[in-house]
Short mmCIF file of C-alpha atoms in Angstrom, two decimals:
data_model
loop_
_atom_site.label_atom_id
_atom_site.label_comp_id
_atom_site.label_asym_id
_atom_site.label_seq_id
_atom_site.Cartn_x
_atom_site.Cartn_y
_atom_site.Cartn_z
CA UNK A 1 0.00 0.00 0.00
CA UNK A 2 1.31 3.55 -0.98
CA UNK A 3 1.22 6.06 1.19
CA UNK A 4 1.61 9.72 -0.23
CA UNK A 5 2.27 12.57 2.38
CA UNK A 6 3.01 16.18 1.41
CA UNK A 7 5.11 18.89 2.84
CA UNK A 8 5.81 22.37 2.57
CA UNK A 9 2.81 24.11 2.99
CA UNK A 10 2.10 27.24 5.03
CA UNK A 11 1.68 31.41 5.12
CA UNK A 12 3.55 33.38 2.50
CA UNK A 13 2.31 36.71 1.49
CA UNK A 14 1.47 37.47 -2.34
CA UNK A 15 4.34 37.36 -4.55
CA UNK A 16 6.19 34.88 -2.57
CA UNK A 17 7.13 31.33 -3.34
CA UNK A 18 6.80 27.84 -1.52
CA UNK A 19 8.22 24.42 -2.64
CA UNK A 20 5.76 21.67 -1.71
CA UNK A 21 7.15 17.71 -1.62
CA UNK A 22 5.23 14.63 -1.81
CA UNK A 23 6.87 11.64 -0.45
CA UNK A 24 5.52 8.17 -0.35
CA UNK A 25 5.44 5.50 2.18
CA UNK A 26 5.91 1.95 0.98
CA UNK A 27 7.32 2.07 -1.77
CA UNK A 28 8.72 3.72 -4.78
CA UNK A 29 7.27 5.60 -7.20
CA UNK A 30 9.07 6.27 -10.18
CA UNK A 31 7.08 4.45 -12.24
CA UNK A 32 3.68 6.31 -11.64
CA UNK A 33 2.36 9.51 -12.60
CA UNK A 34 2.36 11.78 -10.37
CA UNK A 35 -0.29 14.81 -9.92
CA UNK A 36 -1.15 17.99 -7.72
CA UNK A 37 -4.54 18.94 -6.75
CA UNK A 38 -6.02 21.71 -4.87
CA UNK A 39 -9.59 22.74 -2.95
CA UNK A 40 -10.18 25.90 -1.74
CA UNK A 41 -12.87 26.19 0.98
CA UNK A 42 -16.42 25.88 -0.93
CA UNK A 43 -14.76 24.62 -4.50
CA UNK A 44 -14.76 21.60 -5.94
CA UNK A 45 -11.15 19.72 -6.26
CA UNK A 46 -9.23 21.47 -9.23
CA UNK A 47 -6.16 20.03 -11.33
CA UNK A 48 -2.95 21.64 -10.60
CA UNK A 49 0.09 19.96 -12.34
CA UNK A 50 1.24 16.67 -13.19
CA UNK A 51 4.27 14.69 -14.43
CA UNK A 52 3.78 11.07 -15.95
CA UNK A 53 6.62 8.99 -16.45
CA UNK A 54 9.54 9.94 -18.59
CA UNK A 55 7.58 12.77 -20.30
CA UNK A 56 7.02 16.51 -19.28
CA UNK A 57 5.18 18.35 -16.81
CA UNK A 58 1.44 19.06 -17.61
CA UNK A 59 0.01 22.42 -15.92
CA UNK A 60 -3.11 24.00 -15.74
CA UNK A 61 -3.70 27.31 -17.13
CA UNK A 62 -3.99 29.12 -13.70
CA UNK A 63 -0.18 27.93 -12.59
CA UNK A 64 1.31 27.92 -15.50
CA UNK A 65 4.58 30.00 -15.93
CA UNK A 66 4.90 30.59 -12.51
CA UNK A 67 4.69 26.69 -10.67
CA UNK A 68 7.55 24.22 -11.62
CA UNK A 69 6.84 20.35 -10.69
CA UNK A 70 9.82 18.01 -10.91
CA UNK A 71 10.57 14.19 -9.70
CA UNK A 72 13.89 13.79 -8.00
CA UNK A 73 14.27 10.33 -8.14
CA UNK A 74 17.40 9.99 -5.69
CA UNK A 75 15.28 11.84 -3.02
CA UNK A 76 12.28 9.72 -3.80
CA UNK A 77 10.11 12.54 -3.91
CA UNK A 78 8.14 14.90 -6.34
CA UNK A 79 8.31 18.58 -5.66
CA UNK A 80 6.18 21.89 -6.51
CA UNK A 81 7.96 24.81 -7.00
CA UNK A 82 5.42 27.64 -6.41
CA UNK A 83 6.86 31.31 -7.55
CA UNK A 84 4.45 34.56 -7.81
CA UNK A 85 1.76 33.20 -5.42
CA UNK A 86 -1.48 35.05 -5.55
CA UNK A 87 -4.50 34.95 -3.09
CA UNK A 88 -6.49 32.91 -4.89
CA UNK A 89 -3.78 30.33 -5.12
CA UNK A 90 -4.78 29.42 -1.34
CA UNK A 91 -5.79 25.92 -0.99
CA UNK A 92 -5.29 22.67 0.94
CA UNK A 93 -2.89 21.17 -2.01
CA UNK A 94 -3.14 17.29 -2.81
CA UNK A 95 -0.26 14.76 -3.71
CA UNK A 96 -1.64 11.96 -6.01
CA UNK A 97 -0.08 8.88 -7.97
CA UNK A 98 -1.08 6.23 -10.36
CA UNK A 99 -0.29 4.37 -13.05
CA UNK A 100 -3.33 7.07 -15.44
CA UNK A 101 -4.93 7.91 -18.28
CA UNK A 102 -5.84 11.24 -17.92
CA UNK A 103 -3.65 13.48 -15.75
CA UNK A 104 -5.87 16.28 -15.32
CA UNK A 105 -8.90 14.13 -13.78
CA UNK A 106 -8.88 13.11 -10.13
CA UNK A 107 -10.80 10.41 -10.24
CA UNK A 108 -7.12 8.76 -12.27
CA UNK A 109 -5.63 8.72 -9.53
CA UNK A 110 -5.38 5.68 -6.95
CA UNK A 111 -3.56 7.00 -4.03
CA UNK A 112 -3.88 10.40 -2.25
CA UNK A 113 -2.42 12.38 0.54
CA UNK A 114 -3.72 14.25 3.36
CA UNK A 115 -3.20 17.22 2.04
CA UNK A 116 -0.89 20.19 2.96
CA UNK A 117 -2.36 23.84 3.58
CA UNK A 118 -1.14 26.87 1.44
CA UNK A 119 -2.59 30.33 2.45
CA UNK A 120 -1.68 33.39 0.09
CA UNK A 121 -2.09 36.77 1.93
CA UNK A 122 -2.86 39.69 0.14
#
């Protein structure tokens, strides 16, 4: 059983930048594809960035130019780079992996973690 957990998370005010990790439990996972989520309070679960196996980053339109995910395979781990953070980036982010066939749908992914909480002050 994988176990995902996150890191990294916490109060930065707008402009600033956070690196989030996701580190699993278990075993390795360098050969699954690896996604970020987010919900803010009262949203639904949104699509942040993902990385599948030996091909390039995917990113939604809202991150894009200014988040960075990479997989640093001696470390184990998978980490967001978040530069330029605006309010509305503020979110409990989600570390997901799974073997998937479409990286920007939750419902791909097989194993979760518990989440990690970014707040973006204005």
């Amino acid at each position: 059983q994988v176990q995902l957990v996150e890191s990294g998370g916490g109060l930065v005010q707008a402009g600033g930048s956070l690196r989030l990790s996701c580190a699993p439990s278990g075993r390795t996972f360098t050969n699954y594809d690896m996604g970020w989520f987010r919900q803010a309070p009262g949203k639904e679960r949104e699509f942040v960035a993902a990385l599948r196996v030996r091909e390039s980053s995917t990113y939604s339109d809202s991150v894009k130019g200014r988040f960075t995910l990479s997989r640093a395979n001696a470390k184990n781990t998978v980490e967001l780079q978040m530069n330029s953070l605006k309010p509305e980036d503020t979110a409990v982010y989600y570390c997901a992996a799974g073997v998937v066939t479409e990286v920007r749908t939750s419902g791909s992914y097989k194993y979760w973690g518990q989440g990690t909480q970014v707040t973006v002050s204005s």
